Amino acid sequence: MNIVNQLQRQFLDYSTSLHREGFVDEQFTQLQKLQDENSPDFVVEVVSLFFEDCEKLINNMASALEQTQGVDFKQVDASVHQLKGSSSSIGAMRVRNACIAFRSFCEAQNRDGCLRCLQQVTHEYSLLKNKLQTLFRLEQQIIAAGGSIPGAD
Amino acid sequence: MEAAGEVLRSGSSQELHVLAVDDSYVDRKVIEKLLKISSCKVTAVESGARALQFLGLDGEKGALGFNGLKVNLIMTDYSMPGMTGYELLKKIKRSSAFREIPVVIMSSENILTRIDSCLEEGAEEFLVKPVKLSDVRRLMKDCIMRGETEVKEGRRVDKRKLEDDNRTSSLSSSSSTPSSSPSPPSSPPFGFDVATSELISSPPHSSKRAKLRDSD
């Protein structure tokens, strides 16, 4: 098996595992299908935007939860809601699920619960970031080796 | 679908021009791609205020009509800071210049009362996020069907006054969608605005475009 085929197989296996382990869902596949020769980096671009969003929102949540004078749970919830939305839009299923749990603690105005959720969300975000970076690296390797990404087109 | 698209008149262009409104950068990027892949021209803005600005409805500009390219469809997120998609919808539907533009609401939350109020205010459809390509394709078809109906009947369709104007509806409804869109659209005679009790009445003698108040 030549190098391109090897890489392609690796890519497919990795992709499958991401889905199986719930890191991404059908919406992510949808995004991959939208990528075309007019926007060959579409997925990477959207995912990068998402990661930027994540970092910003996680910071917002952290500072809001740190307020010793009293936590503005509405503010925290607003950030969680936004994160839930964008994770849903790119198919980041585990991040999204973590947000759903988070929101109920916001509603209950439970600071400790929120802090735990924040940890969880942060954890899921960094896991996903790692996974997707690996996936994108595989794609780049395939293209560098002269092959095409399986499933595209 | 391409052939049907050519029937559409969008000024000189044959493409639908969609104004997308969403405060999330990620969502704007996704919806933009979905629309472009569906052969639409897209203008994506981050807020209701910006959308009104683009349409020339912010009261700053004169009654110039459309800001450049005619907008054929507005797709807006529901939950946005400042002006919600619902508020934007109301402003558009209460504007004599733009009320005929179909407005689609997108929301991550599938709340029945929310859906109802949006449809009542004249939203074309309520899409639950994440929006998929199949949603966009269906919308395009609906817009085209609508466009053909308008062209055939020679008049505008206005879905807002369904209950009141059912008696005048001799229009064939755009029965293409089995979805949440209400059917028979009808046009108020002579553009007269039939205000339902909960609505503010539109400004009298609006030969000019109504100057809308910004809720910001």
XYZ file of C-alpha atoms in Angstrom:
369
model
C 0.000 0.000 0.000
C 1.514 3.301 -0.998
C 1.831 6.260 1.272
C -1.254 8.080 -0.007
C -3.471 5.091 0.558
C -2.009 4.609 4.007
C -2.692 8.190 4.924
C -6.169 8.058 3.481
C -6.943 4.953 5.478
C -5.612 6.632 8.599
C -7.764 9.647 7.893
C -10.911 7.602 7.459
C -10.276 5.585 10.579
C -9.629 8.709 12.568
C -12.715 10.409 11.218
C -14.832 7.415 12.111
C -13.478 7.343 15.639
C -14.263 11.032 16.121
C -17.850 10.341 15.244
C -18.036 7.174 17.250
C -16.631 8.834 20.344
C -19.069 11.678 20.001
C -16.554 14.435 19.419
C -18.343 15.437 16.265
C -21.741 14.669 14.847
C -23.606 14.832 11.560
C -23.371 18.609 11.418
C -19.591 18.353 11.125
C -20.025 16.013 8.189
C -22.372 18.586 6.652
C -19.651 21.202 6.915
C -17.131 18.910 5.302
C -19.534 18.421 2.419
C -19.793 22.169 1.961
C -16.084 22.446 1.348
C -15.328 22.737 -2.336
C -12.732 24.100 -4.706
C -14.111 27.606 -4.135
C -13.436 27.311 -0.434
C -10.884 24.549 0.067
C -10.169 25.640 3.620
C -13.718 26.165 4.688
C -13.782 23.623 7.484
C -10.466 24.729 8.943
C -11.616 28.346 8.837
C -14.926 27.714 10.533
C -13.336 25.494 13.142
C -10.699 28.151 13.854
C -13.412 30.717 14.346
C -15.133 28.330 16.670
C -12.002 27.807 18.753
C -11.515 31.558 19.036
C -15.105 31.838 20.136
C -14.587 29.086 22.694
C -11.624 30.771 24.257
C -13.326 34.113 24.457
C -16.505 32.700 25.927
C -14.716 30.451 28.397
C -12.797 33.483 29.626
C -16.039 35.406 29.977
C -17.574 32.614 31.983
C -14.528 32.289 34.187
C -14.437 35.975 35.060
C -18.154 36.115 35.647
C -17.927 33.168 37.992
C -15.020 34.716 39.839
C -16.975 37.770 40.917
C -16.796 37.710 44.684
C -19.482 40.373 44.992
C -21.982 38.031 43.497
C -22.101 36.077 40.297
C -24.225 37.373 37.472
C -25.643 34.035 36.395
C -27.520 35.613 33.545
C -24.244 36.733 32.110
C -22.702 33.314 32.509
C -25.758 31.756 30.928
C -25.596 34.125 28.001
C -22.047 33.007 27.265
C -22.946 29.356 27.661
C -25.885 29.860 25.330
C -23.616 31.354 22.705
C -21.131 28.546 23.048
C -23.877 25.997 22.823
C -25.031 27.632 19.621
C -21.715 27.713 17.883
C -20.709 24.227 18.982
C -23.987 23.015 17.591
C -23.317 24.801 14.326
C -20.048 23.024 13.734
C -21.127 19.693 15.134
C -18.991 19.768 18.268
C -21.290 17.414 20.074
C -19.465 16.879 23.347
C -18.837 20.571 23.838
C -22.472 21.218 23.100
C -23.638 18.613 25.593
C -21.361 20.076 28.240
C -23.044 23.429 27.614
C -26.483 21.969 28.071
C -25.556 20.685 31.514
C -23.934 24.011 32.270
C -27.100 25.940 31.548
C -29.125 24.092 34.141
C -26.594 25.009 36.811
C -26.794 28.622 35.684
C -30.518 28.466 36.009
C -30.187 26.998 39.482
C -27.651 29.724 40.267
C -25.332 27.064 41.545
C -21.825 28.483 41.514
C -20.004 25.267 42.355
C -21.962 23.367 39.765
C -21.134 26.058 37.247
C -17.457 25.906 38.052
C -17.470 22.150 37.542
C -19.245 22.613 34.240
C -16.775 25.241 33.188
C -14.001 22.751 33.839
C -15.845 20.177 31.794
C -16.427 22.549 28.896
C -12.790 23.613 28.932
C -11.720 20.009 28.958
C -13.967 19.055 26.055
C -12.839 22.056 24.094
C -9.155 21.167 24.421
C -9.789 17.523 23.624
C -11.669 18.513 20.497
C -9.056 21.009 19.485
C -6.417 18.312 19.683
C -8.498 15.841 17.740
C -9.386 18.219 14.952
C -5.849 19.478 14.637
C -4.771 15.882 14.163
C -7.454 15.401 11.557
C -6.454 18.523 9.666
C -2.803 17.474 9.814
C -3.701 14.158 8.221
C -5.525 16.031 5.483
C -2.507 18.172 4.824
C -0.270 15.124 4.670
C -2.544 13.464 2.147
C -2.555 16.534 -0.052
C 1.208 16.962 0.307
C 1.639 13.366 -0.804
C -0.398 14.180 -3.896
C -3.603 12.489 -2.836
C -7.144 13.692 -2.277
C -9.122 13.636 0.907
C -11.516 10.695 0.922
C -15.157 11.629 1.090
C -14.516 15.040 -0.450
C -16.354 15.219 -3.785
C -33.167 24.071 -9.697
C -30.892 26.206 -11.778
C -33.525 26.594 -14.458
C -36.162 27.556 -11.936
C -33.762 30.085 -10.484
C -33.552 31.880 -13.769
C -37.230 32.694 -13.625
C -36.523 34.875 -10.630
C -36.127 38.540 -11.089
C -33.660 40.086 -8.733
C -33.101 43.338 -10.465
C -30.680 42.642 -13.244
C -29.192 39.629 -11.502
C -30.631 36.165 -11.696
C -29.405 35.175 -8.281
C -31.337 35.512 -5.081
C -29.836 38.059 -2.766
C -30.104 37.004 0.840
C -29.479 39.188 3.845
C -28.298 37.010 6.719
C -28.352 38.361 10.252
C -26.594 36.599 13.124
C -24.459 37.785 16.005
C -22.368 34.610 15.906
C -19.394 34.806 13.581
C -19.333 31.027 13.255
C -22.986 30.911 12.267
C -22.582 33.741 9.791
C -19.786 31.897 8.101
C -21.788 28.702 7.889
C -24.976 30.292 6.616
C -22.999 32.291 4.101
C -21.475 29.118 2.718
C -24.813 27.320 2.649
C -26.299 30.177 0.669
C -23.391 30.600 -1.701
C -23.414 26.913 -2.478
C -27.085 27.349 -3.259
C -26.169 30.031 -5.799
C -27.228 33.033 -3.776
C -25.615 36.364 -3.282
C -25.140 36.887 0.427
C -24.797 39.882 2.656
C -24.088 38.795 6.218
C -24.439 41.259 9.060
C -24.041 40.883 12.788
C -27.094 42.622 14.157
C -30.605 43.782 13.527
C -29.403 47.363 13.615
C -26.892 46.648 10.881
C -29.559 44.875 8.877
C -31.823 47.899 9.065
C -28.904 50.101 8.136
C -28.243 47.963 5.108
C -31.847 48.120 4.067
C -31.824 51.851 4.589
C -34.439 51.543 7.289
C -32.491 53.036 10.119
C -33.930 56.444 9.531
C -30.528 57.887 8.803
C -30.799 57.705 5.066
C -33.431 59.180 2.878
C -36.166 57.221 1.191
C -33.773 55.686 -1.303
C -35.243 52.242 -1.354
C -32.931 49.293 -1.397
C -29.327 49.887 -0.609
C -27.884 48.778 -3.906
C -28.909 45.252 -4.597
C -32.493 44.243 -3.957
C -32.894 41.826 -1.075
C -35.015 38.782 -1.875
C -34.890 37.031 1.465
C -33.886 37.825 5.003
C -32.653 35.102 7.313
C -32.190 36.140 10.875
C -31.164 34.522 14.113
C -33.727 34.872 16.859
C -31.598 35.495 19.957
C -29.328 38.421 19.381
C -28.238 41.094 21.821
C -29.824 44.480 21.287
C -32.510 43.776 18.742
C -33.800 40.235 18.592
C -34.690 38.561 15.325
C -38.305 38.846 16.349
C -38.014 42.610 16.770
C -36.242 42.845 13.446
C -39.012 40.819 11.851
C -41.631 43.189 13.211
C -39.811 46.254 11.969
C -39.480 44.781 8.507
C -43.092 43.693 8.332
C -44.259 47.102 9.479
C -42.268 48.826 6.814
C -44.240 49.549 3.689
C -41.114 49.296 1.594
C -39.863 45.969 2.835
C -42.777 44.058 4.249
C -43.025 41.870 1.200
C -39.531 40.497 1.680
C -39.828 37.015 3.150
C -38.181 36.732 6.550
C -36.984 33.443 7.956
C -36.170 33.062 11.632
C -33.444 30.725 12.810
C -33.189 29.566 16.371
C -31.362 26.915 18.314
C -34.393 26.634 20.567
C -37.475 24.815 19.424
C -40.015 26.702 21.505
C -43.574 26.473 20.291
C -44.724 29.869 21.576
C -41.690 31.448 19.972
C -42.420 29.766 16.666
C -46.045 30.832 16.851
C -45.290 34.467 17.531
C -42.806 34.612 14.711
C -45.196 33.086 12.236
C -47.926 35.385 13.469
C -45.752 38.376 12.816
C -45.332 37.183 9.271
C -42.206 35.086 9.294
C -41.998 32.837 6.307
C -40.495 29.963 8.221
C -38.895 29.101 11.482
C -35.771 27.009 11.143
C -34.261 25.153 14.036
C -30.496 25.421 14.129
C -28.161 24.064 13.038
C -29.362 25.000 9.599
C -28.672 22.375 6.988
C -28.224 22.511 3.266
C -31.584 20.811 2.794
C -33.245 23.653 4.755
C -31.654 26.253 2.523
C -32.536 24.362 -0.633
C -36.138 24.124 0.448
C -36.197 27.835 1.157
C -34.838 28.597 -2.268
C -37.545 26.515 -3.835
C -40.216 28.264 -1.776
C -38.899 31.675 -2.717
C -38.893 30.729 -6.348
C -42.411 29.339 -6.168
C -43.465 32.487 -4.390
C -41.791 34.601 -7.017
C -43.562 32.782 -9.788
C -46.868 33.165 -8.002
C -46.267 36.878 -7.666
C -45.340 37.200 -11.291
C -48.338 35.205 -12.438
C -50.828 36.936 -10.218
C -49.274 40.271 -10.825
C -49.415 41.289 -7.234
C -47.534 41.023 -4.007
C -48.197 38.347 -1.480
C -48.423 39.288 2.111
C -48.739 36.485 4.582
C -49.289 38.668 7.576
C -52.979 39.213 7.349
C -54.039 35.625 6.806
C -56.877 35.485 9.294
C -58.389 38.786 8.242
C -57.943 38.445 4.559
C -58.875 34.861 3.918
C -62.027 36.119 2.298
C -60.063 38.008 -0.311
C -57.705 35.179 -1.033
C -58.290 34.003 -4.499
C -54.604 33.394 -4.786
C -53.412 29.893 -5.224
C -51.350 29.272 -2.147
C -47.739 28.349 -2.516
C -48.659 24.864 -1.455
C -45.188 23.515 -2.062
C -44.160 23.267 1.561
C -45.717 20.936 4.065
C -43.651 22.729 6.681
C -44.537 25.245 9.290
C -45.305 28.002 6.781
C -48.837 29.222 6.983
C -50.650 29.160 3.666
C -52.931 31.222 1.808
C -51.073 34.454 1.425
C -53.116 37.377 0.284
C -52.511 40.951 -0.449
C -54.279 43.743 1.283
C -56.187 45.784 -1.272
C -54.436 48.987 -2.294
C -51.649 48.325 0.213
C -53.930 49.292 3.063
C -52.529 48.082 6.306
C -54.921 46.013 8.315
C -53.647 46.310 11.849
C -54.518 43.572 14.261
C -55.227 44.635 17.804
C -51.808 43.803 19.244
C -49.897 45.678 16.611
C -49.018 49.307 16.602
C -50.691 50.901 13.650
C -48.415 52.013 10.904
C -47.889 55.703 10.399
C -50.721 57.382 8.528
C -50.415 58.610 4.959
C -47.163 56.788 4.358
C -46.424 57.712 0.845
C -42.874 57.754 2.048
C -41.253 54.810 3.749
C -42.215 54.544 7.363
C -39.578 55.857 9.684
C -39.070 53.110 12.152
C -37.978 53.547 15.672
C -34.931 51.609 16.652
C -35.562 49.613 19.756
C -31.927 49.831 20.804
